[in-house]
Amino acid sequence: MSKPKPSDPTIFSKIIGREIPADIVYEDDECLAFKDINPCAPVHILVIPKKPIPRLCDASKEDMVLLGHLNLVANQVAADAGVGDAFRLVVNNGEGACQSVFHLHYHVIGGRTLQWPPG
Ligand code: DGP
């Protein structure tokens, strides 16, 4: 099987389209938030835009409002999960930074003591 290109549809497009299930905790016209299938903390939620931006570095000025919205939704889902005052927001951008799904996503991680710097 050939290596996926950043422009290919991803598993997250299938979650948006309800072709595969996910534990969805928030949805609006612009974005979706659901629990990570492989959580690294008691709270591990992914916030994704419905627009298929592959990586953060592929976002442009026209995405400015959307990117701000994703941050506010991250705040909201963290608060709803009970970790609103202590959580980490992570974007892995590109293969070299461990991005494995090429649809922009923010990891909202919390519910345990978090170390710094991350590995
Ligand atoms: P990243 O390495 O930053 O690209 O993170 C991708 C995350 O996506 C990883 O933590 C696991 C999660 N993930 C991958 N496939 C699925 C899936 O089918 N469902 C859910 N809920 N999460 C997934």
PDB file of C-alpha atoms and ligand atoms in Angstrom:
ATOM      1  CA  MET A   1       0.000   0.000   0.000  1.00  0.00           C
ATOM      2  CA  SER A   2       1.389   3.428  -0.906  1.00  0.00           C
ATOM      3  CA  LYS A   3       2.065   6.006   1.755  1.00  0.00           C
ATOM      4  CA  PRO A   4      -0.870   8.434   2.283  1.00  0.00           C
ATOM      5  CA  LYS A   5      -0.331  11.970   0.982  1.00  0.00           C
ATOM      6  CA  PRO A   6      -1.256  14.970   3.154  1.00  0.00           C
ATOM      7  CA  SER A   7      -4.072  15.743   0.680  1.00  0.00           C
ATOM      8  CA  ASP A   8      -5.746  12.308   0.992  1.00  0.00           C
ATOM      9  CA  PRO A   9      -9.067  11.981   2.903  1.00  0.00           C
ATOM     10  CA  THR A  10      -8.459  10.656   6.392  1.00  0.00           C
ATOM     11  CA  ILE A  11     -10.171   8.635   9.065  1.00  0.00           C
ATOM     12  CA  PHE A  12     -11.307  11.957  10.577  1.00  0.00           C
ATOM     13  CA  SER A  13     -13.293  12.775   7.401  1.00  0.00           C
ATOM     14  CA  LYS A  14     -15.077   9.458   7.962  1.00  0.00           C
ATOM     15  CA  ILE A  15     -15.826  10.419  11.572  1.00  0.00           C
ATOM     16  CA  ILE A  16     -17.238  13.774  10.396  1.00  0.00           C
ATOM     17  CA  GLY A  17     -19.356  11.923   7.829  1.00  0.00           C
ATOM     18  CA  ARG A  18     -20.484   9.360  10.436  1.00  0.00           C
ATOM     19  CA  GLU A  19     -19.042   6.559   8.291  1.00  0.00           C
ATOM     20  CA  ILE A  20     -17.190   5.291  11.355  1.00  0.00           C
ATOM     21  CA  PRO A  21     -18.188   5.759  15.009  1.00  0.00           C
ATOM     22  CA  ALA A  22     -16.547   8.033  17.538  1.00  0.00           C
ATOM     23  CA  ASP A  23     -17.370   9.209  21.037  1.00  0.00           C
ATOM     24  CA  ILE A  24     -18.396  12.745  20.043  1.00  0.00           C
ATOM     25  CA  VAL A  25     -18.489  15.312  22.865  1.00  0.00           C
ATOM     26  CA  TYR A  26     -19.137  18.509  20.870  1.00  0.00           C
ATOM     27  CA  GLU A  27     -20.263  19.508  17.381  1.00  0.00           C
ATOM     28  CA  ASP A  28     -21.186  22.688  15.569  1.00  0.00           C
ATOM     29  CA  ASP A  29     -21.197  23.834  11.940  1.00  0.00           C
ATOM     30  CA  GLU A  30     -17.432  24.367  11.880  1.00  0.00           C
ATOM     31  CA  CYS A  31     -15.938  21.656  14.037  1.00  0.00           C
ATOM     32  CA  LEU A  32     -16.222  18.379  15.883  1.00  0.00           C
ATOM     33  CA  ALA A  33     -14.677  17.129  19.145  1.00  0.00           C
ATOM     34  CA  PHE A  34     -14.415  13.468  20.097  1.00  0.00           C
ATOM     35  CA  LYS A  35     -12.478  11.247  22.500  1.00  0.00           C
ATOM     36  CA  ASP A  36      -9.098   9.998  21.286  1.00  0.00           C
ATOM     37  CA  ILE A  37      -9.154   6.250  20.591  1.00  0.00           C
ATOM     38  CA  ASN A  38      -5.771   5.864  22.296  1.00  0.00           C
ATOM     39  CA  PRO A  39      -5.899   8.265  25.259  1.00  0.00           C
ATOM     40  CA  CYS A  40      -2.656   9.334  26.920  1.00  0.00           C
ATOM     41  CA  ALA A  41      -4.464  10.856  29.915  1.00  0.00           C
ATOM     42  CA  PRO A  42      -7.865  10.536  31.642  1.00  0.00           C
ATOM     43  CA  VAL A  43      -9.072  13.396  29.423  1.00  0.00           C
ATOM     44  CA  HIS A  44      -7.873  13.206  25.808  1.00  0.00           C
ATOM     45  CA  ILE A  45     -10.178  14.847  23.303  1.00  0.00           C
ATOM     46  CA  LEU A  46      -9.476  15.766  19.681  1.00  0.00           C
ATOM     47  CA  VAL A  47     -10.900  19.010  18.302  1.00  0.00           C
ATOM     48  CA  ILE A  48     -10.992  19.095  14.504  1.00  0.00           C
ATOM     49  CA  PRO A  49     -12.289  21.521  11.891  1.00  0.00           C
ATOM     50  CA  LYS A  50     -14.809  20.097   9.441  1.00  0.00           C
ATOM     51  CA  LYS A  51     -12.755  21.794   6.734  1.00  0.00           C
ATOM     52  CA  PRO A  52     -10.043  19.262   5.795  1.00  0.00           C
ATOM     53  CA  ILE A  53      -6.897  21.289   6.502  1.00  0.00           C
ATOM     54  CA  PRO A  54      -4.140  18.622   6.514  1.00  0.00           C
ATOM     55  CA  ARG A  55      -1.660  20.303   8.874  1.00  0.00           C
ATOM     56  CA  LEU A  56      -1.569  23.534  10.877  1.00  0.00           C
ATOM     57  CA  CYS A  57       1.102  24.810   8.472  1.00  0.00           C
ATOM     58  CA  ASP A  58      -1.413  24.407   5.607  1.00  0.00           C
ATOM     59  CA  ALA A  59      -3.808  26.894   7.236  1.00  0.00           C
ATOM     60  CA  SER A  60      -3.992  30.354   5.677  1.00  0.00           C
ATOM     61  CA  LYS A  61      -5.268  33.798   6.584  1.00  0.00           C
ATOM     62  CA  GLU A  62      -8.744  32.773   5.475  1.00  0.00           C
ATOM     63  CA  ASP A  63      -8.717  30.214   8.321  1.00  0.00           C
ATOM     64  CA  MET A  64      -8.005  32.821  10.999  1.00  0.00           C
ATOM     65  CA  VAL A  65     -11.515  32.872  12.476  1.00  0.00           C
ATOM     66  CA  LEU A  66     -11.775  29.075  12.284  1.00  0.00           C
ATOM     67  CA  LEU A  67      -8.476  28.633  14.153  1.00  0.00           C
ATOM     68  CA  GLY A  68      -9.655  30.995  16.878  1.00  0.00           C
ATOM     69  CA  HIS A  69     -12.902  29.076  17.102  1.00  0.00           C
ATOM     70  CA  LEU A  70     -11.042  25.775  17.551  1.00  0.00           C
ATOM     71  CA  ASN A  71      -9.181  27.275  20.513  1.00  0.00           C
ATOM     72  CA  LEU A  72     -12.418  28.400  22.150  1.00  0.00           C
ATOM     73  CA  VAL A  73     -14.008  24.984  21.554  1.00  0.00           C
ATOM     74  CA  ALA A  74     -10.921  23.403  23.148  1.00  0.00           C
ATOM     75  CA  ASN A  75     -11.566  25.614  26.197  1.00  0.00           C
ATOM     76  CA  GLN A  76     -15.189  24.530  26.237  1.00  0.00           C
ATOM     77  CA  VAL A  77     -14.576  20.780  25.954  1.00  0.00           C
ATOM     78  CA  ALA A  78     -11.845  20.988  28.612  1.00  0.00           C
ATOM     79  CA  ALA A  79     -14.254  22.774  30.951  1.00  0.00           C
ATOM     80  CA  ASP A  80     -17.031  20.291  30.184  1.00  0.00           C
ATOM     81  CA  ALA A  81     -14.618  17.435  30.968  1.00  0.00           C
ATOM     82  CA  GLY A  82     -13.785  19.055  34.324  1.00  0.00           C
ATOM     83  CA  VAL A  83     -10.208  20.089  33.478  1.00  0.00           C
ATOM     84  CA  GLY A  84     -10.839  23.694  32.424  1.00  0.00           C
ATOM     85  CA  ASP A  85      -8.130  25.114  34.687  1.00  0.00           C
ATOM     86  CA  ALA A  86      -5.352  22.601  33.829  1.00  0.00           C
ATOM     87  CA  PHE A  87      -5.062  21.086  30.397  1.00  0.00           C
ATOM     88  CA  ARG A  88      -2.600  20.965  27.519  1.00  0.00           C
ATOM     89  CA  LEU A  89      -3.435  21.851  23.933  1.00  0.00           C
ATOM     90  CA  VAL A  90      -1.163  20.054  21.441  1.00  0.00           C
ATOM     91  CA  VAL A  91      -0.869  20.213  17.674  1.00  0.00           C
ATOM     92  CA  ASN A  92       1.547  17.749  16.095  1.00  0.00           C
ATOM     93  CA  ASN A  93       2.455  19.377  12.784  1.00  0.00           C
ATOM     94  CA  GLY A  94       3.981  17.016  10.223  1.00  0.00           C
ATOM     95  CA  GLU A  95       5.449  13.554  10.292  1.00  0.00           C
ATOM     96  CA  GLY A  96       8.621  14.760  12.008  1.00  0.00           C
ATOM     97  CA  ALA A  97       6.474  15.961  14.922  1.00  0.00           C
ATOM     98  CA  CYS A  98       4.550  12.654  15.163  1.00  0.00           C
ATOM     99  CA  GLN A  99       1.466  13.749  13.210  1.00  0.00           C
ATOM    100  CA  SER A 100      -0.156  10.509  12.043  1.00  0.00           C
ATOM    101  CA  VAL A 101      -3.560  11.718  10.814  1.00  0.00           C
ATOM    102  CA  PHE A 102      -3.328  14.440   8.183  1.00  0.00           C
ATOM    103  CA  HIS A 103      -6.441  16.354   9.141  1.00  0.00           C
ATOM    104  CA  LEU A 104      -5.669  19.225  11.514  1.00  0.00           C
ATOM    105  CA  HIS A 105      -6.513  18.327  15.109  1.00  0.00           C
ATOM    106  CA  TYR A 106      -5.903  19.798  18.526  1.00  0.00           C
ATOM    107  CA  HIS A 107      -5.291  17.333  21.334  1.00  0.00           C
ATOM    108  CA  VAL A 108      -6.923  18.482  24.595  1.00  0.00           C
ATOM    109  CA  ILE A 109      -5.103  16.554  27.309  1.00  0.00           C
ATOM    110  CA  GLY A 110      -5.700  16.669  31.043  1.00  0.00           C
ATOM    111  CA  GLY A 111      -6.850  14.906  34.175  1.00  0.00           C
ATOM    112  CA  ARG A 112      -3.376  13.970  35.379  1.00  0.00           C
ATOM    113  CA  THR A 113      -0.158  15.799  36.260  1.00  0.00           C
ATOM    114  CA  LEU A 114       1.505  16.815  33.002  1.00  0.00           C
ATOM    115  CA  GLN A 115       5.286  17.052  32.708  1.00  0.00           C
ATOM    116  CA  TRP A 116       7.256  19.676  30.797  1.00  0.00           C
ATOM    117  CA  PRO A 117       8.998  19.520  28.390  1.00  0.00           C
ATOM    118  CA  PRO A 118       7.041  16.838  26.523  1.00  0.00           C
ATOM    119  CA  GLY A 119       9.016  14.017  24.905  1.00  0.00           C
TER     120      GLY A 119
HETATM  121  P1  DGP B   1      -1.473  12.650  15.818  1.00  0.00           P
HETATM  122  O1  DGP B   1      -0.371  11.701  16.158  1.00  0.00           O
HETATM  123  O2  DGP B   1      -1.220  14.054  16.405  1.00  0.00           O
HETATM  124  O3  DGP B   1      -1.756  12.703  14.341  1.00  0.00           O
HETATM  125  O4  DGP B   1      -2.762  12.129  16.569  1.00  0.00           O
HETATM  126  C1  DGP B   1      -3.721  11.333  15.984  1.00  0.00           C
HETATM  127  C2  DGP B   1      -4.595  10.841  17.084  1.00  0.00           C
HETATM  128  O5  DGP B   1      -5.788  10.335  16.502  1.00  0.00           O
HETATM  129  C3  DGP B   1      -4.006   9.705  17.923  1.00  0.00           C
HETATM  130  O6  DGP B   1      -3.856  10.162  19.268  1.00  0.00           O
HETATM  131  C4  DGP B   1      -5.028   8.588  17.850  1.00  0.00           C
HETATM  132  C5  DGP B   1      -6.239   9.262  17.267  1.00  0.00           C
HETATM  133  N1  DGP B   1      -7.019   8.412  16.365  1.00  0.00           N
HETATM  134  C6  DGP B   1      -6.564   7.796  15.247  1.00  0.00           C
HETATM  135  N2  DGP B   1      -7.552   7.121  14.648  1.00  0.00           N
HETATM  136  C7  DGP B   1      -8.664   7.337  15.401  1.00  0.00           C
HETATM  137  C8  DGP B   1     -10.010   6.906  15.279  1.00  0.00           C
HETATM  138  O7  DGP B   1     -10.413   6.186  14.367  1.00  0.00           O
HETATM  139  N3  DGP B   1     -10.877   7.321  16.250  1.00  0.00           N
HETATM  140  C9  DGP B   1     -10.488   8.132  17.281  1.00  0.00           C
HETATM  141  N4  DGP B   1     -11.399   8.485  18.170  1.00  0.00           N
HETATM  142  N5  DGP B   1      -9.222   8.571  17.414  1.00  0.00           N
HETATM  143  C10 DGP B   1      -8.323   8.172  16.486  1.00  0.00           C
END
